[in-house]
């Protein structure tokens, strides 16, 4: 069992993502903040998580809710101060929780001093920190589009040049070809490491090595050269969890990113499963029916291909995605059972699981009026599509299904006004279902979604098979059940999930007498051969030396 000696701290822990502005407000201004997070650390300790991925809290004009940074080494006053951040790192450490900082390295804010300087003249030493092209007004260098609508090129008349931005006009792309930019970034990362953070999540990291002439945004030719340099200069000097966001990753690329030799990151977020409900080659708003068999195929592929030569991150949700029970599950009569099933399916696999705030309560999407949304992506798309003649109902429907604000409604703590999130006016409306779905109603309750998640987090630390077990998909063609085994030496774990709302016969036949039922979301069902709607089970058969 040589492998166990090399086990990394982040291989048997679960990461919890906090979207700070929506987590907990401490001063009544309606916006979540760092002191609010500190106040809720006991809740997170109870859940048992080992690290927090904190969405950006650095200084920012908040054009894209903090993903537009104007000072990488200071905290936005809206969220608190550097002292608060240091306090958070310390207080979390006491509870054996590490803080992962969100690094937005593809672009900065246009209000970052680098860009303010860069715009002054072509001779300015900071000019080359960004991506510029000469041109004439009204004739952008090419027709590339920005992710949040409009052209990816913005004209600066004083310079007679365009700058490149893959996201909003207030998010100019940094020029990674410039070694000075890279050096500044490494120094900044090292500064955070010295503050004692546990690692980093790297925003759209596969888009840093862009080549606009060739219309290349992700997976540019110098990408892995840059990442390996960054890793050498920074991460490898610590014992960190590093995870890159890589929309363009396939399994071969993921093996590079998460090479066990540590030359790049610990792992990446890949999004192959996330595109399953959109029309091919179109935008995320262009909805298509979701294929369960395809989901199974993708998960099988990632589990198999990264085994022993990479590491997966496992997630259903984040601050950019709709809530999973609403998206591919059941947010109505089977909401709780379905939330538990989804959790089982994910946490039984190999990799590091991520829980997005509120997922552990089975929080749902929020269907709002257009005036109640706040997200720049949603609002820009709405304007563009309405102007292009799309029917209002159709556009609103896409927003209800896919909009990022589904994930950004305030955390539901209790059934008091504004769900206990703030004593003031929340920056975005609280989901009206908070009297029913909230933390106070679930913590300490045996049958709650929260307690179920807590059990999954604990089992991962308790049974090595969660970390090491080799994955085998059972019945890949079964249209309703996802079932798989994880085998490590003599230990075998069997995970069975009925993904839909029908009562069906259990395709997995074993001599269950030899197995122990580790976890189930339906204690009433005593029949091993029948699966009730959304039922999930984990069985284990222990080898002599591998279980404790
Ligand atoms: C990532 C973030 C998203 C942000 C974008 C631009 O995809 O997760 O929230 O808008 O990058 O920084
Ligand atoms: Ca606040």
XYZ file of C-alpha atoms and ligand atoms in Angstrom:
561
model
C 0.000 0.000 0.000
C 2.824 2.357 -0.903
C 0.300 4.776 -2.346
C -1.164 5.572 1.067
C 2.129 7.003 2.227
C 1.868 9.594 -0.491
C -1.684 10.532 0.276
C -2.236 14.282 0.110
C -4.272 16.125 2.718
C -6.794 17.184 0.086
C -7.552 13.662 -1.079
C -9.835 12.637 1.752
C -11.320 16.040 2.518
C -14.255 17.900 1.110
C -14.072 21.538 0.009
C -16.891 23.987 0.697
C -17.334 26.966 -1.607
C -18.418 30.272 -0.120
C -19.750 33.092 -2.259
C -19.030 35.797 0.305
C -21.564 38.398 -0.714
C -24.382 35.869 -0.247
C -23.196 33.888 2.774
C -23.650 35.944 5.942
C -23.882 39.672 6.532
C -22.507 40.870 9.863
C -23.120 44.632 9.749
C -26.578 45.041 8.246
C -25.545 46.531 4.900
C -27.206 43.638 3.096
C -23.953 42.192 1.748
C -22.212 39.146 3.161
C -18.736 39.736 4.595
C -15.707 38.107 6.208
C -16.871 38.653 9.785
C -20.081 36.913 8.769
C -18.087 33.913 7.571
C -16.135 33.799 10.831
C -19.422 33.748 12.686
C -20.494 30.675 10.721
C -17.278 28.651 11.039
C -18.803 26.440 13.719
C -21.492 25.440 11.252
C -18.815 24.453 8.739
C -16.844 22.578 11.359
C -20.004 20.652 12.190
C -20.365 19.733 8.520
C -16.796 18.460 8.676
C -15.287 20.111 5.617
C -11.506 20.494 5.313
C -11.186 23.635 3.218
C -13.107 26.670 2.065
C -12.839 28.000 -1.465
C -13.611 31.650 -0.986
C -14.845 33.472 -4.082
C -12.953 36.775 -4.487
C -12.879 39.237 -1.596
C -10.082 41.438 -2.959
C -10.588 45.099 -3.781
C -12.890 45.367 -6.763
C -15.378 47.731 -8.403
C -17.712 44.682 -8.389
C -18.605 44.869 -12.054
C -18.574 41.050 -12.068
C -19.101 40.519 -8.333
C -15.413 40.562 -7.433
C -14.055 38.723 -10.483
C -12.706 42.117 -11.551
C -9.872 42.836 -9.121
C -8.288 46.251 -8.658
C -5.903 45.235 -5.845
C -4.850 41.617 -5.391
C -3.261 42.369 -2.019
C -6.053 44.087 -0.220
C -9.611 43.248 0.833
C -12.593 45.138 -0.496
C -14.022 47.285 2.324
C -17.422 45.815 1.502
C -16.119 42.473 2.778
C -13.885 43.748 5.581
C -10.163 44.309 5.981
C -6.897 42.396 5.712
C -7.083 41.966 9.486
C -10.447 40.267 9.066
C -8.972 37.992 6.412
C -6.057 37.060 8.664
C -8.499 36.416 11.462
C -10.525 34.148 9.172
C -7.424 32.160 8.211
C -6.511 31.769 11.895
C -9.982 30.907 13.125
C -10.483 28.402 10.328
C -7.148 26.758 11.087
C -8.254 26.206 14.693
C -11.077 24.114 13.252
C -8.763 22.264 10.869
C -10.162 24.156 7.893
C -7.895 25.750 5.294
C -8.746 28.773 3.208
C -8.376 28.680 -0.574
C -8.070 32.078 -2.233
C -9.682 32.662 -5.627
C -7.039 33.997 -8.011
C -8.355 35.895 -11.003
C -5.277 35.913 -13.215
C -6.661 36.078 -16.725
C -7.734 39.690 -16.339
C -7.791 42.502 -13.820
C -10.245 45.310 -13.306
C -9.869 48.326 -15.585
C -9.498 50.231 -12.305
C -6.368 48.301 -11.334
C -3.403 50.738 -11.166
C -1.656 48.640 -13.852
C -4.450 49.313 -16.316
C -4.827 52.943 -15.301
C -1.132 53.365 -16.147
C -1.318 51.168 -19.249
C -3.961 53.423 -20.752
C -1.853 56.554 -20.384
C 0.455 55.937 -23.344
C 2.011 53.247 -25.480
C 5.355 54.040 -23.842
C 4.106 53.575 -20.321
C 5.958 50.687 -18.590
C 2.608 49.077 -17.793
C 1.211 49.333 -21.301
C 2.425 45.887 -22.218
C 0.745 44.347 -19.156
C -2.393 44.092 -21.285
C -3.279 42.944 -24.782
C -3.441 45.833 -27.297
C -3.802 46.100 -31.052
C -3.526 49.172 -33.257
C -6.582 50.027 -35.284
C -9.169 52.540 -36.310
C -12.432 53.399 -34.610
C -15.318 51.112 -35.516
C -13.120 48.407 -37.033
C -12.174 45.967 -34.303
C -9.152 43.729 -35.080
C -11.503 40.786 -35.512
C -15.017 39.630 -34.689
C -14.269 37.874 -31.397
C -17.070 38.172 -28.851
C -16.810 38.773 -25.115
C -18.414 36.250 -22.768
C -20.717 38.887 -21.344
C -21.867 40.179 -24.725
C -20.540 42.553 -27.374
C -17.119 42.644 -28.983
C -14.017 41.371 -27.180
C -12.237 44.551 -28.308
C -12.641 47.947 -26.717
C -11.497 51.102 -28.474
C -9.336 53.632 -26.620
C -9.302 56.751 -28.840
C -6.441 58.475 -26.964
C -4.132 55.608 -27.918
C -5.589 54.680 -31.264
C -5.678 51.127 -29.960
C -8.049 48.411 -28.899
C -7.630 46.331 -25.763
C -8.754 42.733 -25.539
C -11.262 41.526 -22.946
C -12.764 38.040 -22.865
C -15.287 39.119 -20.244
C -16.770 42.590 -19.582
C -15.168 45.838 -20.806
C -14.174 46.392 -17.191
C -12.122 43.164 -17.217
C -9.141 43.773 -19.550
C -7.089 40.630 -20.254
C -3.596 40.462 -18.802
C -0.718 39.800 -21.172
C 0.936 36.614 -19.934
C 3.515 36.773 -22.723
C 5.099 39.600 -20.764
C 7.505 38.061 -18.203
C 7.070 41.075 -15.913
C 3.360 40.333 -15.582
C 4.103 36.758 -14.657
C 6.687 37.818 -12.087
C 4.294 40.269 -10.428
C 1.660 37.542 -10.245
C 4.057 35.032 -8.675
C 5.110 37.543 -6.035
C 1.491 38.232 -5.213
C 0.744 34.508 -4.922
C 3.737 34.023 -2.654
C 2.517 36.869 -0.471
C -0.775 35.008 0.031
C 1.108 31.797 0.778
C 2.989 33.611 3.522
C -0.342 34.631 5.005
C -0.977 30.937 5.597
C -3.641 30.139 3.018
C -4.246 26.486 2.184
C -4.298 26.904 -1.569
C -5.869 28.546 -4.547
C -8.675 28.248 -7.051
C -7.673 29.792 -10.364
C -10.318 31.526 -12.381
C -10.600 30.655 -16.121
C -6.959 29.617 -15.972
C -6.963 27.873 -19.340
C -7.665 31.214 -21.016
C -4.488 33.046 -19.945
C -2.346 32.045 -22.937
C -4.552 33.632 -25.560
C -3.599 34.377 -29.153
C -6.254 36.807 -30.416
C -4.933 36.767 -34.022
C -5.767 33.087 -34.238
C -8.928 33.501 -32.177
C -7.409 31.243 -29.548
C -8.700 31.811 -26.037
C -8.404 28.573 -24.115
C -5.593 26.014 -24.350
C -3.207 28.456 -25.996
C 0.197 27.183 -27.147
C 2.129 28.477 -24.119
C -0.463 27.538 -21.487
C 1.309 24.621 -19.828
C 4.665 26.369 -20.011
C 3.154 29.234 -17.978
C 1.415 26.945 -15.516
C 4.540 24.911 -14.869
C 6.541 28.065 -14.314
C 3.909 29.425 -11.922
C 3.803 26.139 -10.037
C 7.606 26.039 -9.702
C 7.841 29.644 -8.571
C 5.000 29.430 -6.069
C 2.848 26.388 -5.258
C 5.683 23.899 -5.030
C 7.101 25.867 -2.119
C 4.087 24.923 -0.004
C 1.692 22.065 0.689
C -1.325 23.430 -1.093
C -4.545 22.442 -2.769
C -4.551 24.114 -6.162
C -7.454 23.840 -8.558
C -7.825 25.509 -11.926
C -11.053 26.327 -13.686
C -10.687 24.872 -17.186
C -13.737 24.944 -19.462
C -11.582 23.620 -22.284
C -10.188 20.603 -20.445
C -10.460 17.072 -21.741
C -9.049 14.039 -19.964
C -5.651 14.263 -21.665
C -5.225 17.887 -20.645
C -6.480 17.123 -17.148
C -3.685 14.589 -16.762
C -1.221 17.391 -17.370
C -2.948 19.808 -15.013
C -3.242 17.267 -12.215
C -0.076 15.290 -12.816
C 0.756 13.577 -9.495
C 4.326 14.857 -9.823
C 2.902 18.244 -8.783
C 4.273 20.068 -11.814
C 1.056 22.051 -12.317
C -1.962 21.862 -9.971
C -3.601 19.387 -7.630
C -6.660 19.153 -9.882
C -8.918 21.020 -12.315
C -12.576 21.748 -12.658
C -13.671 20.338 -15.981
C -17.085 21.083 -17.424
C -17.885 18.292 -19.821
C -20.948 17.177 -17.847
C -22.054 20.768 -17.325
C -22.762 21.324 -21.024
C -25.166 18.398 -21.238
C -28.349 20.440 -21.310
C -27.464 22.942 -24.003
C -27.663 22.761 -27.772
C -24.402 21.750 -29.335
C -22.284 24.650 -30.542
C -24.714 27.193 -29.079
C -24.811 29.197 -25.880
C -25.759 27.929 -22.455
C -29.118 29.709 -22.783
C -30.067 27.534 -25.757
C -31.594 24.702 -23.809
C -31.654 21.058 -24.792
C -32.979 17.998 -22.958
C -30.451 16.451 -20.605
C -29.237 12.930 -21.372
C -28.661 10.727 -18.352
C -26.789 8.092 -20.364
C -24.420 10.744 -21.610
C -23.833 11.916 -18.040
C -22.902 8.372 -17.054
C -20.614 8.019 -20.023
C -18.768 11.224 -19.148
C -18.380 10.372 -15.492
C -17.160 6.892 -16.350
C -14.588 8.307 -18.722
C -13.186 10.814 -16.223
C -13.049 8.264 -13.412
C -11.238 5.712 -15.541
C -8.831 7.960 -17.369
C -7.519 9.875 -14.377
C -7.096 6.813 -12.165
C -3.530 6.700 -10.854
C -2.321 9.458 -13.189
C -4.380 12.487 -12.216
C -7.041 13.635 -9.796
C -10.671 14.648 -10.312
C -12.620 17.432 -8.707
C -16.225 16.418 -8.165
C -18.937 19.051 -8.301
C -22.512 19.687 -9.314
C -22.700 23.332 -8.337
C -20.793 26.566 -8.040
C -21.574 30.293 -8.148
C -21.984 30.171 -11.951
C -24.347 27.202 -12.151
C -27.997 26.526 -11.387
C -28.866 24.417 -8.343
C -28.583 20.699 -9.082
C -31.888 19.547 -7.521
C -33.725 22.019 -9.740
C -31.555 21.361 -12.764
C -31.443 17.591 -13.145
C -33.389 16.414 -10.146
C -36.622 17.054 -8.335
C -37.181 20.270 -6.408
C -40.747 19.380 -5.471
C -42.056 16.386 -3.516
C -38.774 14.448 -3.603
C -36.445 17.413 -3.078
C -34.686 16.101 0.022
C -34.387 12.535 -1.116
C -33.182 13.658 -4.515
C -30.592 16.022 -3.004
C -29.210 13.099 -0.996
C -29.120 10.855 -4.054
C -27.226 13.472 -6.063
C -24.764 13.824 -3.205
C -24.251 10.059 -2.986
C -23.623 9.714 -6.696
C -20.929 12.411 -6.596
C -19.234 11.736 -3.266
C -18.851 8.034 -3.943
C -16.492 8.701 -6.840
C -12.754 9.261 -6.830
C -11.614 12.860 -6.511
C -12.095 15.811 -4.202
C -15.768 16.712 -3.734
C -16.899 20.340 -3.605
C -20.050 21.510 -1.854
C -21.417 24.886 -2.914
C -23.056 26.861 -0.095
C -26.641 25.767 0.440
C -26.222 22.563 -1.563
C -25.939 20.770 1.804
C -29.475 22.018 2.542
C -30.908 21.090 -0.838
C -31.386 24.747 -1.830
C -33.183 25.329 -5.152
C -33.223 27.725 -8.091
C -35.115 31.009 -7.748
C -37.577 32.179 -10.391
C -37.450 35.981 -10.313
C -38.648 38.903 -12.397
C -35.975 40.460 -14.574
C -35.744 43.504 -12.253
C -34.799 41.216 -9.375
C -31.688 39.776 -11.044
C -28.252 41.296 -10.448
C -25.810 39.286 -12.576
C -24.074 41.166 -15.401
C -24.151 38.061 -17.609
C -27.911 37.620 -17.209
C -28.735 41.311 -17.635
C -26.562 41.761 -20.735
C -27.913 38.624 -22.351
C -31.491 39.692 -21.631
C -30.938 43.042 -23.365
C -29.186 41.450 -26.340
C -31.768 38.745 -26.914
C -34.773 41.007 -26.482
C -33.191 43.432 -28.975
C -32.623 40.513 -31.350
C -36.332 39.685 -31.229
C -36.437 36.634 -28.948
C -39.796 36.291 -27.147
C -39.597 37.610 -23.565
C -41.005 34.384 -22.066
C -38.363 32.315 -23.798
C -35.522 34.521 -22.570
C -36.884 34.541 -19.033
C -37.280 30.785 -19.123
C -33.585 30.339 -19.990
C -32.684 32.645 -17.116
C -34.832 30.697 -14.684
C -33.171 27.484 -15.773
C -29.564 28.604 -16.243
C -28.979 32.076 -14.751
C -26.067 32.451 -12.357
C -28.197 34.237 -9.772
C -29.878 30.898 -9.044
C -26.762 30.107 -7.053
C -26.268 33.584 -5.655
C -29.433 34.092 -3.614
C -28.593 34.497 0.078
C -27.762 31.495 2.209
C -30.850 30.322 4.079
C -29.911 30.141 7.757
C -33.281 30.154 9.507
C -36.911 31.148 9.090
C -36.562 34.697 10.416
C -36.783 37.711 8.109
C -34.339 37.519 5.156
C -33.519 33.965 6.254
C -31.095 35.195 8.922
C -28.737 36.392 6.206
C -28.953 40.090 7.067
C -30.762 42.517 9.314
C -30.740 45.040 6.456
C -31.952 44.808 2.871
C -30.281 41.937 1.023
C -28.405 42.918 -2.158
C -30.399 40.246 -3.982
C -33.764 38.846 -3.005
C -33.871 35.813 -0.720
C -35.479 32.722 -2.228
C -39.076 32.771 -0.876
C -38.818 29.095 0.077
C -36.529 29.887 3.042
C -39.145 29.222 5.759
C -39.110 25.613 4.600
C -35.488 25.197 3.490
C -32.984 26.523 6.018
C -30.036 25.428 8.126
C -31.725 25.805 11.521
C -34.332 23.246 10.496
C -31.654 20.740 9.480
C -28.610 20.866 11.742
C -28.814 18.111 14.332
C -31.781 16.458 12.599
C -31.099 12.862 11.782
C -32.968 12.680 8.477
C -31.937 16.065 7.042
C -29.999 16.728 3.866
C -27.388 18.497 6.022
C -26.828 15.437 8.207
C -26.595 13.243 5.131
C -23.845 15.448 3.685
C -22.112 15.423 7.037
C -22.096 11.634 6.954
C -20.654 11.570 3.432
C -17.873 13.948 4.475
C -17.041 11.745 7.450
C -17.129 8.451 5.512
C -14.536 9.760 3.063
C -12.072 10.266 5.896
C -12.980 6.992 7.530
C -12.772 4.558 4.598
C -9.742 4.618 2.369
C -11.704 3.009 -0.431
C -13.338 6.413 -1.054
C -9.886 7.762 -1.875
C -8.138 4.808 -3.492
C -10.808 2.473 -4.772
C -10.733 1.728 -8.457
C -13.931 2.758 -10.211
C -16.036 0.385 -12.278
C -19.350 1.438 -13.806
C -22.100 -1.196 -13.597
C -24.851 -1.358 -16.224
C -23.601 1.593 -18.289
C -26.693 1.293 -20.510
C -29.261 1.293 -17.716
C -31.502 4.303 -18.415
C -32.474 5.073 -14.800
C -29.766 3.810 -12.469
C -26.192 4.876 -11.991
C -24.355 2.165 -10.095
C -20.659 1.609 -9.647
C -18.126 -0.189 -7.521
C -14.909 1.073 -5.984
C -12.433 -1.663 -5.240
C -9.284 -1.431 -3.173
C -7.578 -4.703 -2.256
C -10.206 -6.779 -0.504
C -12.536 -3.892 0.119
C -15.419 -3.322 -2.224
C -17.807 -0.428 -2.095
C -21.014 -0.463 -4.154
C -22.910 2.741 -4.923
C -26.423 2.493 -6.356
C -28.480 5.540 -7.337
C -31.936 5.648 -8.855
C -31.701 8.944 -10.743
C -35.430 9.243 -11.443
C -38.812 9.238 -9.720
C -39.966 5.718 -10.572
C -40.000 2.682 -8.353
C -37.934 0.080 -10.215
C -36.164 -3.189 -9.706
C -32.563 -2.998 -8.576
C -30.332 -4.205 -11.423
C -27.414 -4.836 -9.051
C -27.510 -8.363 -7.708
C -25.041 -9.385 -5.023
C -25.019 -11.640 -2.033
C -25.907 -8.685 0.170
C -25.384 -10.781 3.294
C -21.654 -10.176 2.872
C -22.097 -6.419 2.699
C -22.785 -3.731 5.206
C -25.222 -0.969 4.240
C -23.109 2.090 4.954
C -25.607 4.730 3.923
C -29.110 4.993 2.496
C -31.580 7.790 1.871
C -34.531 5.445 2.387
C -34.453 3.513 5.642
C -38.032 2.339 5.122
C -37.199 0.254 2.100
C -36.124 -3.128 3.357
C -36.164 -4.783 -0.058
C -32.674 -4.980 -1.592
C -34.155 -5.839 -4.988
C -36.311 -2.734 -5.270
C -35.244 0.884 -5.671
C -37.729 3.543 -4.599
C -37.823 6.961 -6.362
C -34.424 8.701 -6.104
C -33.156 6.021 -3.757
C -29.428 5.887 -3.090
C -27.382 3.298 -1.216
C -23.761 2.663 -0.414
C -22.760 -0.862 0.558
C -19.349 -1.941 1.694
C -17.638 -5.289 2.003
C -14.496 -4.918 4.031
C -11.157 -6.570 3.546
C -9.353 -7.614 6.718
C -6.773 -4.833 6.814
C -8.401 -2.067 4.840
C -11.340 -0.969 6.980
C -11.536 0.543 10.384
C -15.146 32.494 -14.027
C -15.922 32.807 -12.766
C -17.069 33.688 -13.131
C -16.527 34.962 -13.720
C -15.580 34.684 -14.892
C -14.761 35.888 -15.224
O -15.858 31.725 -14.913
O -16.290 31.627 -12.128
O -17.903 33.942 -12.037
O -17.562 35.776 -14.160
O -14.676 33.655 -14.602
O -13.829 36.159 -14.213
Ca -21.902 43.348 5.275
